[in-house]
JSON list of C-alpha atoms in Angstrom, two decimals:
[
{"chain": "A", "resi": 1, "resn": "UNK", "atom": "CA", "xyz": [-12.00, -2.23, 39.62]},
{"chain": "A", "resi": 2, "resn": "UNK", "atom": "CA", "xyz": [-9.13, -4.57, 39.69]},
{"chain": "A", "resi": 3, "resn": "UNK", "atom": "CA", "xyz": [-9.35, -7.09, 42.68]},
{"chain": "A", "resi": 4, "resn": "UNK", "atom": "CA", "xyz": [-6.31, -8.22, 44.46]},
{"chain": "A", "resi": 5, "resn": "UNK", "atom": "CA", "xyz": [-5.18, -11.90, 43.73]},
{"chain": "A", "resi": 6, "resn": "UNK", "atom": "CA", "xyz": [-4.33, -12.06, 47.42]},
{"chain": "A", "resi": 7, "resn": "UNK", "atom": "CA", "xyz": [-5.39, -15.72, 48.58]},
{"chain": "A", "resi": 8, "resn": "UNK", "atom": "CA", "xyz": [-5.58, -17.58, 45.42]},
{"chain": "A", "resi": 9, "resn": "UNK", "atom": "CA", "xyz": [-2.29, -19.23, 43.93]},
{"chain": "A", "resi": 10, "resn": "UNK", "atom": "CA", "xyz": [-2.46, -20.84, 40.46]},
{"chain": "A", "resi": 11, "resn": "UNK", "atom": "CA", "xyz": [-2.36, -24.79, 40.34]},
{"chain": "A", "resi": 12, "resn": "UNK", "atom": "CA", "xyz": [-1.93, -25.05, 36.98]},
{"chain": "A", "resi": 13, "resn": "UNK", "atom": "CA", "xyz": [-0.79, -23.21, 33.65]},
{"chain": "A", "resi": 14, "resn": "UNK", "atom": "CA", "xyz": [-3.83, -23.50, 30.88]},
{"chain": "A", "resi": 15, "resn": "UNK", "atom": "CA", "xyz": [-2.29, -25.78, 28.45]},
{"chain": "A", "resi": 16, "resn": "UNK", "atom": "CA", "xyz": [-0.70, -27.91, 31.26]},
{"chain": "A", "resi": 17, "resn": "UNK", "atom": "CA", "xyz": [-3.89, -29.33, 32.36]},
{"chain": "A", "resi": 18, "resn": "UNK", "atom": "CA", "xyz": [-4.78, -33.04, 31.23]},
{"chain": "A", "resi": 19, "resn": "UNK", "atom": "CA", "xyz": [-7.52, -35.42, 31.57]},
{"chain": "A", "resi": 20, "resn": "UNK", "atom": "CA", "xyz": [-6.27, -37.38, 34.78]},
{"chain": "A", "resi": 21, "resn": "UNK", "atom": "CA", "xyz": [-7.31, -34.04, 36.27]},
{"chain": "A", "resi": 22, "resn": "UNK", "atom": "CA", "xyz": [-11.14, -34.41, 35.88]},
{"chain": "A", "resi": 23, "resn": "UNK", "atom": "CA", "xyz": [-13.39, -33.95, 38.50]},
{"chain": "A", "resi": 24, "resn": "UNK", "atom": "CA", "xyz": [-10.67, -31.76, 40.43]},
{"chain": "A", "resi": 25, "resn": "UNK", "atom": "CA", "xyz": [-10.71, -28.43, 41.38]},
{"chain": "A", "resi": 26, "resn": "UNK", "atom": "CA", "xyz": [-7.81, -25.81, 39.56]},
{"chain": "A", "resi": 27, "resn": "UNK", "atom": "CA", "xyz": [-7.06, -22.41, 39.65]},
{"chain": "A", "resi": 28, "resn": "UNK", "atom": "CA", "xyz": [-5.88, -20.55, 36.90]},
{"chain": "A", "resi": 29, "resn": "UNK", "atom": "CA", "xyz": [-4.73, -17.16, 35.97]},
{"chain": "A", "resi": 30, "resn": "UNK", "atom": "CA", "xyz": [-4.44, -15.74, 32.40]},
{"chain": "A", "resi": 31, "resn": "UNK", "atom": "CA", "xyz": [-5.73, -13.12, 29.60]},
{"chain": "A", "resi": 32, "resn": "UNK", "atom": "CA", "xyz": [-9.28, -13.14, 28.02]},
{"chain": "A", "resi": 33, "resn": "UNK", "atom": "CA", "xyz": [-8.83, -14.21, 24.08]},
{"chain": "A", "resi": 34, "resn": "UNK", "atom": "CA", "xyz": [-12.70, -14.61, 23.61]},
{"chain": "A", "resi": 35, "resn": "UNK", "atom": "CA", "xyz": [-15.88, -14.26, 25.23]},
{"chain": "A", "resi": 36, "resn": "UNK", "atom": "CA", "xyz": [-19.39, -16.18, 23.77]},
{"chain": "A", "resi": 37, "resn": "UNK", "atom": "CA", "xyz": [-22.41, -14.92, 25.45]},
{"chain": "A", "resi": 38, "resn": "UNK", "atom": "CA", "xyz": [-24.98, -17.51, 25.08]},
{"chain": "A", "resi": 39, "resn": "UNK", "atom": "CA", "xyz": [-27.75, -16.08, 27.60]},
{"chain": "A", "resi": 40, "resn": "UNK", "atom": "CA", "xyz": [-27.74, -18.19, 30.67]},
{"chain": "A", "resi": 41, "resn": "UNK", "atom": "CA", "xyz": [-24.45, -19.48, 29.70]},
{"chain": "A", "resi": 42, "resn": "UNK", "atom": "CA", "xyz": [-20.78, -17.59, 28.72]},
{"chain": "A", "resi": 43, "resn": "UNK", "atom": "CA", "xyz": [-17.97, -19.40, 27.23]},
{"chain": "A", "resi": 44, "resn": "UNK", "atom": "CA", "xyz": [-14.36, -17.84, 27.71]},
{"chain": "A", "resi": 45, "resn": "UNK", "atom": "CA", "xyz": [-11.07, -18.70, 26.09]},
{"chain": "A", "resi": 46, "resn": "UNK", "atom": "CA", "xyz": [-8.57, -18.30, 28.69]},
{"chain": "A", "resi": 47, "resn": "UNK", "atom": "CA", "xyz": [-4.89, -18.07, 27.64]},
{"chain": "A", "resi": 48, "resn": "UNK", "atom": "CA", "xyz": [-1.41, -18.02, 29.06]},
{"chain": "A", "resi": 49, "resn": "UNK", "atom": "CA", "xyz": [1.84, -18.50, 27.32]},
{"chain": "A", "resi": 50, "resn": "UNK", "atom": "CA", "xyz": [1.43, -22.35, 27.43]},
{"chain": "A", "resi": 51, "resn": "UNK", "atom": "CA", "xyz": [-2.17, -21.93, 25.51]},
{"chain": "A", "resi": 52, "resn": "UNK", "atom": "CA", "xyz": [-6.37, -21.86, 25.75]},
{"chain": "A", "resi": 53, "resn": "UNK", "atom": "CA", "xyz": [-8.53, -23.43, 27.69]},
{"chain": "A", "resi": 54, "resn": "UNK", "atom": "CA", "xyz": [-12.37, -23.17, 27.75]},
{"chain": "A", "resi": 55, "resn": "UNK", "atom": "CA", "xyz": [-13.99, -21.92, 30.75]},
{"chain": "A", "resi": 56, "resn": "UNK", "atom": "CA", "xyz": [-17.90, -21.90, 31.46]},
{"chain": "A", "resi": 57, "resn": "UNK", "atom": "CA", "xyz": [-19.53, -19.63, 33.52]},
{"chain": "A", "resi": 58, "resn": "UNK", "atom": "CA", "xyz": [-23.48, -21.03, 34.57]},
{"chain": "A", "resi": 59, "resn": "UNK", "atom": "CA", "xyz": [-25.32, -18.15, 36.73]},
{"chain": "A", "resi": 60, "resn": "UNK", "atom": "CA", "xyz": [-26.45, -21.35, 39.12]},
{"chain": "A", "resi": 61, "resn": "UNK", "atom": "CA", "xyz": [-22.68, -22.91, 39.72]},
{"chain": "A", "resi": 62, "resn": "UNK", "atom": "CA", "xyz": [-20.81, -19.74, 40.14]},
{"chain": "A", "resi": 63, "resn": "UNK", "atom": "CA", "xyz": [-20.39, -17.92, 43.64]},
{"chain": "A", "resi": 64, "resn": "UNK", "atom": "CA", "xyz": [-21.57, -14.02, 44.41]},
{"chain": "A", "resi": 65, "resn": "UNK", "atom": "CA", "xyz": [-21.69, -11.64, 41.35]},
{"chain": "A", "resi": 66, "resn": "UNK", "atom": "CA", "xyz": [-19.25, -14.12, 39.27]},
{"chain": "A", "resi": 67, "resn": "UNK", "atom": "CA", "xyz": [-21.40, -14.29, 36.36]},
{"chain": "A", "resi": 68, "resn": "UNK", "atom": "CA", "xyz": [-22.36, -10.45, 36.16]},
{"chain": "A", "resi": 69, "resn": "UNK", "atom": "CA", "xyz": [-18.56, -10.24, 36.23]},
{"chain": "A", "resi": 70, "resn": "UNK", "atom": "CA", "xyz": [-18.47, -12.57, 33.31]},
{"chain": "A", "resi": 71, "resn": "UNK", "atom": "CA", "xyz": [-20.74, -10.38, 31.26]},
{"chain": "A", "resi": 72, "resn": "UNK", "atom": "CA", "xyz": [-18.06, -7.21, 31.51]},
{"chain": "A", "resi": 73, "resn": "UNK", "atom": "CA", "xyz": [-15.44, -9.24, 30.50]},
{"chain": "A", "resi": 74, "resn": "UNK", "atom": "CA", "xyz": [-13.58, -8.18, 27.06]},
{"chain": "A", "resi": 75, "resn": "UNK", "atom": "CA", "xyz": [-10.32, -9.26, 24.99]},
{"chain": "A", "resi": 76, "resn": "UNK", "atom": "CA", "xyz": [-7.28, -9.00, 27.32]},
{"chain": "A", "resi": 77, "resn": "UNK", "atom": "CA", "xyz": [-8.92, -8.77, 30.35]},
{"chain": "A", "resi": 78, "resn": "UNK", "atom": "CA", "xyz": [-6.67, -10.53, 33.24]},
{"chain": "A", "resi": 79, "resn": "UNK", "atom": "CA", "xyz": [-8.78, -12.81, 35.31]},
{"chain": "A", "resi": 80, "resn": "UNK", "atom": "CA", "xyz": [-8.40, -15.61, 38.16]},
{"chain": "A", "resi": 81, "resn": "UNK", "atom": "CA", "xyz": [-10.81, -17.98, 38.67]},
{"chain": "A", "resi": 82, "resn": "UNK", "atom": "CA", "xyz": [-11.05, -21.41, 40.29]},
{"chain": "A", "resi": 83, "resn": "UNK", "atom": "CA", "xyz": [-13.24, -24.33, 39.23]},
{"chain": "A", "resi": 84, "resn": "UNK", "atom": "CA", "xyz": [-13.84, -27.73, 38.44]},
{"chain": "A", "resi": 85, "resn": "UNK", "atom": "CA", "xyz": [-12.10, -29.69, 35.47]},
{"chain": "A", "resi": 86, "resn": "UNK", "atom": "CA", "xyz": [-14.82, -31.37, 33.33]},
{"chain": "A", "resi": 87, "resn": "UNK", "atom": "CA", "xyz": [-15.39, -33.13, 29.80]},
{"chain": "A", "resi": 88, "resn": "UNK", "atom": "CA", "xyz": [-16.36, -30.84, 27.43]},
{"chain": "A", "resi": 89, "resn": "UNK", "atom": "CA", "xyz": [-20.63, -30.36, 26.94]},
{"chain": "A", "resi": 90, "resn": "UNK", "atom": "CA", "xyz": [-20.15, -29.41, 23.54]},
{"chain": "A", "resi": 91, "resn": "UNK", "atom": "CA", "xyz": [-17.78, -30.31, 21.01]},
{"chain": "A", "resi": 92, "resn": "UNK", "atom": "CA", "xyz": [-14.45, -31.00, 21.28]},
{"chain": "A", "resi": 93, "resn": "UNK", "atom": "CA", "xyz": [-11.82, -28.91, 19.44]},
{"chain": "A", "resi": 94, "resn": "UNK", "atom": "CA", "xyz": [-9.04, -30.77, 17.93]},
{"chain": "A", "resi": 95, "resn": "UNK", "atom": "CA", "xyz": [-6.94, -27.81, 17.31]},
{"chain": "A", "resi": 96, "resn": "UNK", "atom": "CA", "xyz": [-6.42, -27.51, 20.98]},
{"chain": "A", "resi": 97, "resn": "UNK", "atom": "CA", "xyz": [-4.19, -29.23, 23.36]},
{"chain": "A", "resi": 98, "resn": "UNK", "atom": "CA", "xyz": [-7.10, -29.07, 25.97]},
{"chain": "A", "resi": 99, "resn": "UNK", "atom": "CA", "xyz": [-9.57, -29.03, 23.43]},
{"chain": "A", "resi": 100, "resn": "UNK", "atom": "CA", "xyz": [-11.35, -32.00, 25.47]},
{"chain": "A", "resi": 101, "resn": "UNK", "atom": "CA", "xyz": [-11.99, -30.34, 28.46]},
{"chain": "A", "resi": 102, "resn": "UNK", "atom": "CA", "xyz": [-13.10, -27.33, 30.33]},
{"chain": "A", "resi": 103, "resn": "UNK", "atom": "CA", "xyz": [-13.46, -25.62, 33.55]},
{"chain": "A", "resi": 104, "resn": "UNK", "atom": "CA", "xyz": [-16.76, -25.21, 35.20]},
{"chain": "A", "resi": 105, "resn": "UNK", "atom": "CA", "xyz": [-15.94, -21.88, 37.02]},
{"chain": "A", "resi": 106, "resn": "UNK", "atom": "CA", "xyz": [-17.02, -21.57, 40.65]},
{"chain": "A", "resi": 107, "resn": "UNK", "atom": "CA", "xyz": [-14.98, -18.49, 41.62]},
{"chain": "A", "resi": 108, "resn": "UNK", "atom": "CA", "xyz": [-13.47, -15.34, 39.50]},
{"chain": "A", "resi": 109, "resn": "UNK", "atom": "CA", "xyz": [-11.47, -12.16, 40.19]},
{"chain": "A", "resi": 110, "resn": "UNK", "atom": "CA", "xyz": [-10.63, -9.58, 37.53]},
{"chain": "A", "resi": 111, "resn": "UNK", "atom": "CA", "xyz": [-7.21, -8.74, 38.07]},
{"chain": "A", "resi": 112, "resn": "UNK", "atom": "CA", "xyz": [-6.88, -6.15, 35.48]},
{"chain": "A", "resi": 113, "resn": "UNK", "atom": "CA", "xyz": [-9.21, -4.67, 33.01]},
{"chain": "A", "resi": 114, "resn": "UNK", "atom": "CA", "xyz": [-8.34, -3.61, 29.20]},
{"chain": "A", "resi": 115, "resn": "UNK", "atom": "CA", "xyz": [-9.07, -1.41, 26.53]},
{"chain": "A", "resi": 116, "resn": "UNK", "atom": "CA", "xyz": [-9.97, -2.84, 22.99]},
{"chain": "A", "resi": 117, "resn": "UNK", "atom": "CA", "xyz": [-6.33, -4.08, 21.83]},
{"chain": "A", "resi": 118, "resn": "UNK", "atom": "CA", "xyz": [-5.05, -2.17, 18.68]},
{"chain": "A", "resi": 119, "resn": "UNK", "atom": "CA", "xyz": [-4.45, -5.17, 16.92]},
{"chain": "A", "resi": 120, "resn": "UNK", "atom": "CA", "xyz": [-5.99, -9.12, 17.58]},
{"chain": "A", "resi": 121, "resn": "UNK", "atom": "CA", "xyz": [-3.41, -10.89, 19.70]},
{"chain": "A", "resi": 122, "resn": "UNK", "atom": "CA", "xyz": [-3.25, -14.06, 17.55]},
{"chain": "A", "resi": 123, "resn": "UNK", "atom": "CA", "xyz": [-0.67, -15.96, 15.32]},
{"chain": "A", "resi": 124, "resn": "UNK", "atom": "CA", "xyz": [0.53, -14.84, 12.21]},
{"chain": "A", "resi": 125, "resn": "UNK", "atom": "CA", "xyz": [-0.54, -11.20, 12.66]},
{"chain": "A", "resi": 126, "resn": "UNK", "atom": "CA", "xyz": [-1.29, -9.06, 9.54]},
{"chain": "A", "resi": 127, "resn": "UNK", "atom": "CA", "xyz": [-0.71, -5.83, 11.34]},
{"chain": "A", "resi": 128, "resn": "UNK", "atom": "CA", "xyz": [1.76, -3.28, 10.70]},
{"chain": "A", "resi": 129, "resn": "UNK", "atom": "CA", "xyz": [5.21, -3.91, 12.03]},
{"chain": "A", "resi": 130, "resn": "UNK", "atom": "CA", "xyz": [5.65, -0.58, 13.15]},
{"chain": "A", "resi": 131, "resn": "UNK", "atom": "CA", "xyz": [2.10, -0.73, 15.04]},
{"chain": "A", "resi": 132, "resn": "UNK", "atom": "CA", "xyz": [3.20, -4.02, 16.90]},
{"chain": "A", "resi": 133, "resn": "UNK", "atom": "CA", "xyz": [6.45, -2.26, 17.88]},
{"chain": "A", "resi": 134, "resn": "UNK", "atom": "CA", "xyz": [4.85, 0.61, 19.17]},
{"chain": "A", "resi": 135, "resn": "UNK", "atom": "CA", "xyz": [2.48, -1.86, 21.34]},
{"chain": "A", "resi": 136, "resn": "UNK", "atom": "CA", "xyz": [5.72, -4.55, 21.59]},
{"chain": "A", "resi": 137, "resn": "UNK", "atom": "CA", "xyz": [4.29, -5.61, 25.32]},
{"chain": "A", "resi": 138, "resn": "UNK", "atom": "CA", "xyz": [0.94, -6.85, 23.29]},
{"chain": "A", "resi": 139, "resn": "UNK", "atom": "CA", "xyz": [2.84, -8.16, 20.26]},
{"chain": "A", "resi": 140, "resn": "UNK", "atom": "CA", "xyz": [4.80, -10.76, 22.69]},
{"chain": "A", "resi": 141, "resn": "UNK", "atom": "CA", "xyz": [1.68, -11.72, 23.91]},
{"chain": "A", "resi": 142, "resn": "UNK", "atom": "CA", "xyz": [0.87, -13.69, 20.28]},
{"chain": "A", "resi": 143, "resn": "UNK", "atom": "CA", "xyz": [1.49, -17.66, 20.18]},
{"chain": "A", "resi": 144, "resn": "UNK", "atom": "CA", "xyz": [4.30, -17.58, 17.79]},
{"chain": "A", "resi": 145, "resn": "UNK", "atom": "CA", "xyz": [6.25, -14.91, 19.29]},
{"chain": "A", "resi": 146, "resn": "UNK", "atom": "CA", "xyz": [6.14, -16.89, 22.63]},
{"chain": "A", "resi": 147, "resn": "UNK", "atom": "CA", "xyz": [6.84, -20.08, 21.14]},
{"chain": "A", "resi": 148, "resn": "UNK", "atom": "CA", "xyz": [10.07, -18.78, 19.55]},
{"chain": "A", "resi": 149, "resn": "UNK", "atom": "CA", "xyz": [11.13, -17.21, 22.57]},
{"chain": "A", "resi": 150, "resn": "UNK", "atom": "CA", "xyz": [10.52, -20.47, 24.58]},
{"chain": "A", "resi": 151, "resn": "UNK", "atom": "CA", "xyz": [12.68, -22.37, 21.96]},
{"chain": "A", "resi": 152, "resn": "UNK", "atom": "CA", "xyz": [15.32, -19.46, 21.97]},
{"chain": "A", "resi": 153, "resn": "UNK", "atom": "CA", "xyz": [15.54, -20.26, 25.96]},
{"chain": "A", "resi": 154, "resn": "UNK", "atom": "CA", "xyz": [15.20, -24.24, 25.20]},
{"chain": "A", "resi": 155, "resn": "UNK", "atom": "CA", "xyz": [18.32, -23.88, 22.95]},
{"chain": "A", "resi": 156, "resn": "UNK", "atom": "CA", "xyz": [20.55, -21.68, 24.61]},
{"chain": "A", "resi": 157, "resn": "UNK", "atom": "CA", "xyz": [20.32, -24.11, 27.83]},
{"chain": "A", "resi": 158, "resn": "UNK", "atom": "CA", "xyz": [21.06, -27.30, 25.65]},
{"chain": "A", "resi": 159, "resn": "UNK", "atom": "CA", "xyz": [24.17, -25.61, 24.31]},
{"chain": "A", "resi": 160, "resn": "UNK", "atom": "CA", "xyz": [25.18, -24.15, 27.96]},
{"chain": "A", "resi": 161, "resn": "UNK", "atom": "CA", "xyz": [24.50, -28.08, 29.38]},
{"chain": "A", "resi": 162, "resn": "UNK", "atom": "CA", "xyz": [26.85, -28.76, 26.47]},
{"chain": "A", "resi": 163, "resn": "UNK", "atom": "CA", "xyz": [29.58, -26.66, 26.91]},
{"chain": "A", "resi": 164, "resn": "UNK", "atom": "CA", "xyz": [29.81, -27.09, 30.75]},
{"chain": "A", "resi": 165, "resn": "UNK", "atom": "CA", "xyz": [29.97, -31.07, 30.32]},
{"chain": "A", "resi": 166, "resn": "UNK", "atom": "CA", "xyz": [32.95, -30.26, 28.17]},
{"chain": "A", "resi": 167, "resn": "UNK", "atom": "CA", "xyz": [34.74, -27.99, 30.48]},
{"chain": "A", "resi": 168, "resn": "UNK", "atom": "CA", "xyz": [34.04, -24.78, 29.42]},
{"chain": "A", "resi": 169, "resn": "UNK", "atom": "CA", "xyz": [33.47, -21.80, 31.70]},
{"chain": "A", "resi": 170, "resn": "UNK", "atom": "CA", "xyz": [30.88, -18.73, 30.89]},
{"chain": "A", "resi": 171, "resn": "UNK", "atom": "CA", "xyz": [32.68, -15.88, 31.46]},
{"chain": "A", "resi": 172, "resn": "UNK", "atom": "CA", "xyz": [30.96, -12.38, 30.66]},
{"chain": "A", "resi": 173, "resn": "UNK", "atom": "CA", "xyz": [33.91, -9.70, 29.54]},
{"chain": "A", "resi": 174, "resn": "UNK", "atom": "CA", "xyz": [33.52, -6.35, 29.71]},
{"chain": "A", "resi": 175, "resn": "UNK", "atom": "CA", "xyz": [30.60, -4.65, 27.72]},
{"chain": "A", "resi": 176, "resn": "UNK", "atom": "CA", "xyz": [31.82, -1.11, 28.08]},
{"chain": "A", "resi": 177, "resn": "UNK", "atom": "CA", "xyz": [35.41, -0.06, 27.98]},
{"chain": "A", "resi": 178, "resn": "UNK", "atom": "CA", "xyz": [37.98, 3.05, 27.37]},
{"chain": "A", "resi": 179, "resn": "UNK", "atom": "CA", "xyz": [37.86, 4.26, 23.85]},
{"chain": "A", "resi": 180, "resn": "UNK", "atom": "CA", "xyz": [40.82, 3.07, 21.76]},
{"chain": "A", "resi": 181, "resn": "UNK", "atom": "CA", "xyz": [42.12, 4.80, 18.57]},
{"chain": "A", "resi": 182, "resn": "UNK", "atom": "CA", "xyz": [41.85, 2.22, 16.04]},
{"chain": "A", "resi": 183, "resn": "UNK", "atom": "CA", "xyz": [40.07, 4.50, 13.16]},
{"chain": "A", "resi": 184, "resn": "UNK", "atom": "CA", "xyz": [36.68, 2.62, 13.50]},
{"chain": "A", "resi": 185, "resn": "UNK", "atom": "CA", "xyz": [33.62, 4.60, 14.37]},
{"chain": "A", "resi": 186, "resn": "UNK", "atom": "CA", "xyz": [33.17, 4.47, 18.52]},
{"chain": "A", "resi": 187, "resn": "UNK", "atom": "CA", "xyz": [29.62, 3.98, 19.85]},
{"chain": "A", "resi": 188, "resn": "UNK", "atom": "CA", "xyz": [30.12, 6.21, 22.93]},
{"chain": "A", "resi": 189, "resn": "UNK", "atom": "CA", "xyz": [27.94, 6.14, 26.08]},
{"chain": "A", "resi": 190, "resn": "UNK", "atom": "CA", "xyz": [27.97, 9.05, 28.54]},
{"chain": "A", "resi": 191, "resn": "UNK", "atom": "CA", "xyz": [29.18, 8.38, 31.97]},
{"chain": "A", "resi": 192, "resn": "UNK", "atom": "CA", "xyz": [26.36, 9.66, 34.45]},
{"chain": "A", "resi": 193, "resn": "UNK", "atom": "CA", "xyz": [29.08, 9.34, 37.39]},
{"chain": "A", "resi": 194, "resn": "UNK", "atom": "CA", "xyz": [31.86, 11.52, 35.57]},
{"chain": "A", "resi": 195, "resn": "UNK", "atom": "CA", "xyz": [30.11, 14.23, 33.49]},
{"chain": "A", "resi": 196, "resn": "UNK", "atom": "CA", "xyz": [32.04, 14.88, 30.08]},
{"chain": "A", "resi": 197, "resn": "UNK", "atom": "CA", "xyz": [33.69, 11.60, 30.22]},
{"chain": "A", "resi": 198, "resn": "UNK", "atom": "CA", "xyz": [32.51, 8.43, 27.92]},
{"chain": "A", "resi": 199, "resn": "UNK", "atom": "CA", "xyz": [32.71, 4.66, 27.61]},
{"chain": "A", "resi": 200, "resn": "UNK", "atom": "CA", "xyz": [32.84, 3.03, 24.64]},
{"chain": "A", "resi": 201, "resn": "UNK", "atom": "CA", "xyz": [31.68, -0.22, 23.36]},
{"chain": "A", "resi": 202, "resn": "UNK", "atom": "CA", "xyz": [34.80, -2.61, 23.00]},
{"chain": "A", "resi": 203, "resn": "UNK", "atom": "CA", "xyz": [36.28, -2.36, 19.65]},
{"chain": "A", "resi": 204, "resn": "UNK", "atom": "CA", "xyz": [38.78, -4.96, 20.55]},
{"chain": "A", "resi": 205, "resn": "UNK", "atom": "CA", "xyz": [36.69, -7.80, 22.53]},
{"chain": "A", "resi": 206, "resn": "UNK", "atom": "CA", "xyz": [39.66, -10.36, 21.75]},
{"chain": "A", "resi": 207, "resn": "UNK", "atom": "CA", "xyz": [42.06, -8.52, 24.15]},
{"chain": "A", "resi": 208, "resn": "UNK", "atom": "CA", "xyz": [39.60, -9.46, 27.39]},
{"chain": "A", "resi": 209, "resn": "UNK", "atom": "CA", "xyz": [39.73, -13.03, 25.76]},
{"chain": "A", "resi": 210, "resn": "UNK", "atom": "CA", "xyz": [43.42, -13.11, 25.56]},
{"chain": "A", "resi": 211, "resn": "UNK", "atom": "CA", "xyz": [43.87, -12.07, 28.97]},
{"chain": "A", "resi": 212, "resn": "UNK", "atom": "CA", "xyz": [41.56, -15.16, 30.01]},
{"chain": "A", "resi": 213, "resn": "UNK", "atom": "CA", "xyz": [43.75, -17.25, 27.89]},
{"chain": "A", "resi": 214, "resn": "UNK", "atom": "CA", "xyz": [46.49, -16.04, 29.34]},
{"chain": "A", "resi": 215, "resn": "UNK", "atom": "CA", "xyz": [45.43, -16.70, 33.02]},
{"chain": "A", "resi": 216, "resn": "UNK", "atom": "CA", "xyz": [45.05, -20.28, 32.13]},
{"chain": "A", "resi": 217, "resn": "UNK", "atom": "CA", "xyz": [41.35, -20.36, 31.13]},
{"chain": "A", "resi": 218, "resn": "UNK", "atom": "CA", "xyz": [41.95, -22.77, 28.50]},
{"chain": "A", "resi": 219, "resn": "UNK", "atom": "CA", "xyz": [38.27, -23.23, 27.81]},
{"chain": "A", "resi": 220, "resn": "UNK", "atom": "CA", "xyz": [35.41, -20.40, 28.05]},
{"chain": "A", "resi": 221, "resn": "UNK", "atom": "CA", "xyz": [32.44, -19.37, 26.22]}
]
């Protein structure tokens, strides 16, 4: 049964936690990547778009039925936890940015349950593309895909900042226009408001840009 996140506010993203926060209380939210049940102690790898951090559930340190709920967790369950950041009690994981720390969980809510995913949410997936596209919302959770999207966003931001400093204006010209008989194949979009009428993707987008030039917008993107 999914629980409400009312009253819980994320203090950090998973991989943004640093050793400076050792001994402080943190609130994290994300997907369950892996679970390791050792009997009286349960280890969970919690993942969000920044990375992974290890959670530790001990029966004597977690409130209410938290330990029993931790036993139910499976891959891609969405959880919210509050706990104390501490040094790792076991081996350091040098592959993770948070490999020297872990969170001793004091309180947990299961925000959403999940069925077993059709493929592992991991980098460099060997899953066939048609399956990944069918479950695109899962594919977009993979770390390498997320890094690509964040890199694209950062590049676009840098380009916009540079162009703005050079005096360029960002202007969006129409994406739909009246069809023009230029001999090329039209890509038609039916009008919902005017039945029987159609819009077309512009075949001559330079006309809009020439209008801008005539109107004195000498620098635009």
